[in-house]
Short mmCIF file of C-alpha atoms in Angstrom, two decimals:
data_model
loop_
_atom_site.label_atom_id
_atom_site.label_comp_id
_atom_site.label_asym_id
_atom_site.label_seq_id
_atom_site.Cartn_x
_atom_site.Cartn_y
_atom_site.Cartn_z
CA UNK A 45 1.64 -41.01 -35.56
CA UNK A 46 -1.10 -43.31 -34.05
CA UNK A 47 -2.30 -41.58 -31.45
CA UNK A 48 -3.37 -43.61 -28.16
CA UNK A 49 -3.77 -47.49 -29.49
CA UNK A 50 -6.29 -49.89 -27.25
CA UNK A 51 -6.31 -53.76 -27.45
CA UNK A 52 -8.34 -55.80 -27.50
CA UNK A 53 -11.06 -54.06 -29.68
CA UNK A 54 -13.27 -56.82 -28.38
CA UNK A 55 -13.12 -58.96 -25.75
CA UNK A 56 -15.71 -61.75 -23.47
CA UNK A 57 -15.06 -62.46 -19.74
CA UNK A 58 -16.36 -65.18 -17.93
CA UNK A 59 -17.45 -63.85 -14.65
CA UNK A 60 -14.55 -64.14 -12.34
CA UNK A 61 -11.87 -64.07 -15.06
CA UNK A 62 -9.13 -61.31 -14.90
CA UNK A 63 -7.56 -59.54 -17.91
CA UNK A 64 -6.00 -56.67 -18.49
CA UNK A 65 -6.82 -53.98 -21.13
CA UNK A 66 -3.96 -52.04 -22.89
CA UNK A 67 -3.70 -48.80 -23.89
CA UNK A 68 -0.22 -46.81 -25.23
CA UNK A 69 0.07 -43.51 -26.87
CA UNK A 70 2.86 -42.18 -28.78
CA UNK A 71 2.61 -38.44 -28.35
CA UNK A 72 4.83 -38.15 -25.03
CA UNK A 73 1.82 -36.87 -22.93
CA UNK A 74 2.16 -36.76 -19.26
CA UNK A 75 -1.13 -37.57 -18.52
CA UNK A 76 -3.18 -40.77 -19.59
CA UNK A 77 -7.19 -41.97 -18.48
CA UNK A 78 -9.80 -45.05 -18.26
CA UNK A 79 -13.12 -44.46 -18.65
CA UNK A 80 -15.95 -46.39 -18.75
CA UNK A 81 -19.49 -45.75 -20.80
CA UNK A 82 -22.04 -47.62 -20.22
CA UNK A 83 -25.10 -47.96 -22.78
CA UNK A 84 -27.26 -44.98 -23.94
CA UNK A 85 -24.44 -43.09 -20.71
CA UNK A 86 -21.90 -40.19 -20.97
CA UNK A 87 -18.53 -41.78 -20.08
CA UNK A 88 -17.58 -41.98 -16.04
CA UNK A 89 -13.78 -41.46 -15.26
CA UNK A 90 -12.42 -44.75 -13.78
CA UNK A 91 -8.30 -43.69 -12.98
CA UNK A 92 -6.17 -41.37 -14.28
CA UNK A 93 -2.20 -40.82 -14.27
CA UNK A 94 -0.72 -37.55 -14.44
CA UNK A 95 2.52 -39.39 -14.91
CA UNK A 96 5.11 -42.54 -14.63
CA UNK A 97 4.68 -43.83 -11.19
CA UNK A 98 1.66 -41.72 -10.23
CA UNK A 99 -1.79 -42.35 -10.87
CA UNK A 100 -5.31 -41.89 -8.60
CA UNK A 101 -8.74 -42.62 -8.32
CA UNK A 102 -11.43 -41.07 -10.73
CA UNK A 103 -15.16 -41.57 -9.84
CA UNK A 104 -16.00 -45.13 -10.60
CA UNK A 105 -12.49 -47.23 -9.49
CA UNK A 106 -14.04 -50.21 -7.78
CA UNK A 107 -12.63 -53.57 -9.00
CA UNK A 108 -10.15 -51.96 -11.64
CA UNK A 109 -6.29 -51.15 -10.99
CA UNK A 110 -4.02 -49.16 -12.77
CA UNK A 111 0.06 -48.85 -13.65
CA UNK A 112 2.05 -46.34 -15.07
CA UNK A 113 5.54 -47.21 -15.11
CA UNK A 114 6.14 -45.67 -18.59
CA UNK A 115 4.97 -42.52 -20.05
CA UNK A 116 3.74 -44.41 -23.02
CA UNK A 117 1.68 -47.14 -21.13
CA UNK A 118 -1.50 -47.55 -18.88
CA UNK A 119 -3.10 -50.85 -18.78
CA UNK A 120 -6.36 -51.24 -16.86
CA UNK A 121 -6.73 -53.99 -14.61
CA UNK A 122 -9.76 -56.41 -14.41
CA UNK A 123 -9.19 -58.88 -11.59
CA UNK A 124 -12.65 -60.46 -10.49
CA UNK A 125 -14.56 -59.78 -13.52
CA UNK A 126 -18.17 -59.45 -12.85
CA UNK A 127 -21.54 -58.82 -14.82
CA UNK A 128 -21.61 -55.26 -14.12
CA UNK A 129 -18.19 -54.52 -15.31
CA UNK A 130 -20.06 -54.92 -18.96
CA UNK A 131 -19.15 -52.14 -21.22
CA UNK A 132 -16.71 -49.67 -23.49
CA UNK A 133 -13.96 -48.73 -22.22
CA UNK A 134 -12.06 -45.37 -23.14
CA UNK A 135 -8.03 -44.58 -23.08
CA UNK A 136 -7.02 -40.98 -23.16
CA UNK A 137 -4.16 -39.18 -23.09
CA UNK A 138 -3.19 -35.06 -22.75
CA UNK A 139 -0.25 -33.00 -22.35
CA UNK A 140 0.33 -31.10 -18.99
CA UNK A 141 -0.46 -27.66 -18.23
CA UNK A 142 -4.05 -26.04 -18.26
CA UNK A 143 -6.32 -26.24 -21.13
CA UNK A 144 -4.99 -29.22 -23.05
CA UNK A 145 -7.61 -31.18 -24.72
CA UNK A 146 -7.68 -35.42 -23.87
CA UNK A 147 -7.22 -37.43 -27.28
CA UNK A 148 -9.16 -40.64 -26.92
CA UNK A 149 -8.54 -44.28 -28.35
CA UNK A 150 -11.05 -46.06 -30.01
CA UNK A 151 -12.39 -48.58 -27.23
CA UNK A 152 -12.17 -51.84 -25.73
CA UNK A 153 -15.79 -53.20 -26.16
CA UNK A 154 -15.96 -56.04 -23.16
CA UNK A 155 -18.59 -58.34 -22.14
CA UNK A 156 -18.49 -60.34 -18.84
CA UNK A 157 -21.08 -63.76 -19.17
CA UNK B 839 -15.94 -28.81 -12.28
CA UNK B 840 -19.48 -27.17 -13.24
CA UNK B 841 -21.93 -28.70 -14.05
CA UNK B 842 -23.82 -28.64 -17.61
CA UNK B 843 -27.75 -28.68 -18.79
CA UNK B 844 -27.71 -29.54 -22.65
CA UNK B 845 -30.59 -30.22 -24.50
CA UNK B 846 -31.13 -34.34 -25.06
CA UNK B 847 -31.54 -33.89 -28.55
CA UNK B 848 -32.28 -31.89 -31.98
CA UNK B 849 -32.21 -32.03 -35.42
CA UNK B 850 -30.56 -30.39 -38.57
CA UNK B 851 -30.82 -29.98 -42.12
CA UNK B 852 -27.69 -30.75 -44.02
CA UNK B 853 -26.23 -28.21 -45.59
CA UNK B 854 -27.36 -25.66 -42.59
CA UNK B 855 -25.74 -24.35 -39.54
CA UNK B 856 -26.31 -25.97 -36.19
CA UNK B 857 -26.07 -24.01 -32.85
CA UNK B 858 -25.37 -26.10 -30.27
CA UNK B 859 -26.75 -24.36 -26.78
CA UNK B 860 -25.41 -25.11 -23.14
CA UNK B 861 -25.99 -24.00 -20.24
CA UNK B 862 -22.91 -23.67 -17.22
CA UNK B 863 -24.61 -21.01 -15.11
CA UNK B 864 -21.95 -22.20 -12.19
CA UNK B 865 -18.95 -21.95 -14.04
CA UNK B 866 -15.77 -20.04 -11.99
CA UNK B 867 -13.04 -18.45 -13.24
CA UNK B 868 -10.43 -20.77 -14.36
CA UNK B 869 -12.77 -23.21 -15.86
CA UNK B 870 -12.25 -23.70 -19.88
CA UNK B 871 -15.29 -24.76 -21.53
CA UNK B 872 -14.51 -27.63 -24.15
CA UNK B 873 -16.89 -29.65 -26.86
CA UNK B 874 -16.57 -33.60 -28.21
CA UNK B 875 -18.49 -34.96 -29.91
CA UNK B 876 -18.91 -39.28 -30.54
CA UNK B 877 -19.82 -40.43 -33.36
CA UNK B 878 -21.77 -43.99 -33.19
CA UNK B 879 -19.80 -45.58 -30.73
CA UNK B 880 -16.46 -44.37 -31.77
CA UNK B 881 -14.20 -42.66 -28.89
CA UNK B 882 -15.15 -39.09 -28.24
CA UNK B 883 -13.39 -36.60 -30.75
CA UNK B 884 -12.06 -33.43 -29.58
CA UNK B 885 -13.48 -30.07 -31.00
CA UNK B 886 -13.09 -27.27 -29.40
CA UNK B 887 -12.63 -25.31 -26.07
CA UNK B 888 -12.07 -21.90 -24.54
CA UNK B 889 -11.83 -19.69 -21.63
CA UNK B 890 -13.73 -16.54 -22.59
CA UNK B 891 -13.12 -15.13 -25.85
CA UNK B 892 -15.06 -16.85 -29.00
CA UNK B 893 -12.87 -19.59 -30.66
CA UNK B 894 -13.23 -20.74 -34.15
CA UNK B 895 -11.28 -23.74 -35.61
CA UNK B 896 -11.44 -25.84 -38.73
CA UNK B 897 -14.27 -27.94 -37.33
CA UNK B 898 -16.47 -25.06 -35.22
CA UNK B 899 -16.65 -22.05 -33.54
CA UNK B 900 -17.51 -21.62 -29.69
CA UNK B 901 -19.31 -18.30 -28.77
CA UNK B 902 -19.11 -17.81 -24.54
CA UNK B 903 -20.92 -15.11 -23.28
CA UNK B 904 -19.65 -12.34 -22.01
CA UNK B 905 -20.99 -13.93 -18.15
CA UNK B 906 -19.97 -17.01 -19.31
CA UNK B 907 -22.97 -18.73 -17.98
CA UNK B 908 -23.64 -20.07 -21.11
CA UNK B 909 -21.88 -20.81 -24.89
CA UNK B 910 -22.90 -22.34 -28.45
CA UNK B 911 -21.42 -24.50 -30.47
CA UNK B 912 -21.58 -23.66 -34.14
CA UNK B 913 -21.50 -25.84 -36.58
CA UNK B 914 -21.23 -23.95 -39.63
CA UNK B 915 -22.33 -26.48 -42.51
CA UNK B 916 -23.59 -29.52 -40.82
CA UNK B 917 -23.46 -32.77 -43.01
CA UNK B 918 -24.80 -35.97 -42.51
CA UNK B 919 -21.39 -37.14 -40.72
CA UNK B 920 -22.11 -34.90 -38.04
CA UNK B 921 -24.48 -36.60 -36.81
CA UNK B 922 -23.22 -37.50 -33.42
CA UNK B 923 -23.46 -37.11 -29.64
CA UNK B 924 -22.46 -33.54 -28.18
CA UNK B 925 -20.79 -33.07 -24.87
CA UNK B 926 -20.28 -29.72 -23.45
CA UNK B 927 -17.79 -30.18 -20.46
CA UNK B 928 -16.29 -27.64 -18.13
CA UNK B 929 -13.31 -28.59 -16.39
CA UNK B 930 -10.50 -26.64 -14.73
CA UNK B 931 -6.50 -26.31 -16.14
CA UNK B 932 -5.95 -28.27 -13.19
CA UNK B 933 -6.72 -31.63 -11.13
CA UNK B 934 -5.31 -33.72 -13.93
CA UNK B 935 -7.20 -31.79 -16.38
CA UNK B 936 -10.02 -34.50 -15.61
CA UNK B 937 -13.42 -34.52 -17.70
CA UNK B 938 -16.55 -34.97 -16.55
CA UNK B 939 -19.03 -35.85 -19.07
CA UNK B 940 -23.03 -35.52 -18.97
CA UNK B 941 -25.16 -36.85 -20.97
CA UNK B 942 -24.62 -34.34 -24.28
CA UNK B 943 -27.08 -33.67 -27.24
CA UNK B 944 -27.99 -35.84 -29.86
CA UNK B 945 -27.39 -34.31 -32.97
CA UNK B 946 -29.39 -36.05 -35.73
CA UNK B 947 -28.31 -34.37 -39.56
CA UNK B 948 -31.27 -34.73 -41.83
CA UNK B 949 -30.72 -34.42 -45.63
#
């Protein structure tokens, strides 16, 4: 059981650059998240998905998108990259209902030069 | 989702418990209080959470008071790999079960 899997671990962007950041989990949860943390920061909430096909803004979504056609998969979206994009980025995943606790991949660590 | 005052940081001796305080004096009904922790720069780790009765698991034990305007997070035998970053969150069941995350306490374990 692996648990929610992110690649790359690293990554460098030249500024303008798209990529896109991958993140699958294996535990059949309905809902999935990006977030961002920025240095020395708590992590801000960039989209979430509370299922295949649906997914909506968190509080930081500028210049990301997002996809969910699987229950498995949520890749993150980088298509202008820019300086300010700099930083960790956080997959999560939870089951449904109220009170379920978000399991969290390791990190995609991503520098834009 | 309520909003949290931890303190930025504090230290422990290993071997020693380590109450964790924070403060959710805005808290409603239906909000679950939960605890991760990060270690280095690892993705946060999952610890506990409850509603309003005292939890204990494997890792820690949450103590909400009876107002629930404020819990602890006890450690019971802190170690030197508990040093970590400590976010108290309160969220609802609902909304996507979304997490909003300050900026926690910085746990420092001392031998």
């Amino acid at each position: 059981n692996a648990g929610v899997t992110q690649t790359p671990k690293f990554r460098i962007l030249k500024i303008g650059q798209s990529m896109t950041l991958q993140c699958t989990q294996d535990m059949n949860h309905n809902y999935m998240y990006w977030y961002r943390q920025d240095p020395g920061m708590g992590l801000k909430l960039i989209y979430y998905s509370v299922g295949a096909g649906i997914t909506d803004k968190g509080e930081v979504p500028n210049g990301y998108n997002v996809s969910r056609s699987t229950t498995e998969d949520f890749p993150l979206r980088l298509e202008l990259a820019a300086p300010s994009q700099t930083s960790v980025y956080f997959c999560a995943s939870s089951m449904s209902g109220g009170g379920q606790p978000q399991h969290f991949g390791d990190g995609t660590r991503l520098s834009i030069l | 989702d309520a909003k949290t005052t931890q303190p930025p940081s504090m230290d422990c001796a290993e071997g020693r418990a380590a109450n964790l305080p924070c403060n959710h004096s805005t808290i409603s009904g239906n909000e679950y209080v939960y605890w991760y922790r990060q270690i280095h720069s690892q993705g946060p780790q999952y610890i506990i959470h409850g509603l309003k009765n005292n939890e204990t698991n494997e890792m820690a034990s949450l103590i909400i008071t009876e107002d629930r305007k404020s819990s602890t997070l006890i450690l019971p035998h802190a170690t030197l790999r508990d040093t970590a970053v400590y976010y108290c969150i309160v969220r609802s069941g609902t909304a996507g079960n979304k997490l909003t995350f300050g900026g926690g306490t910085r746990v420092l374990v001392k031998p």
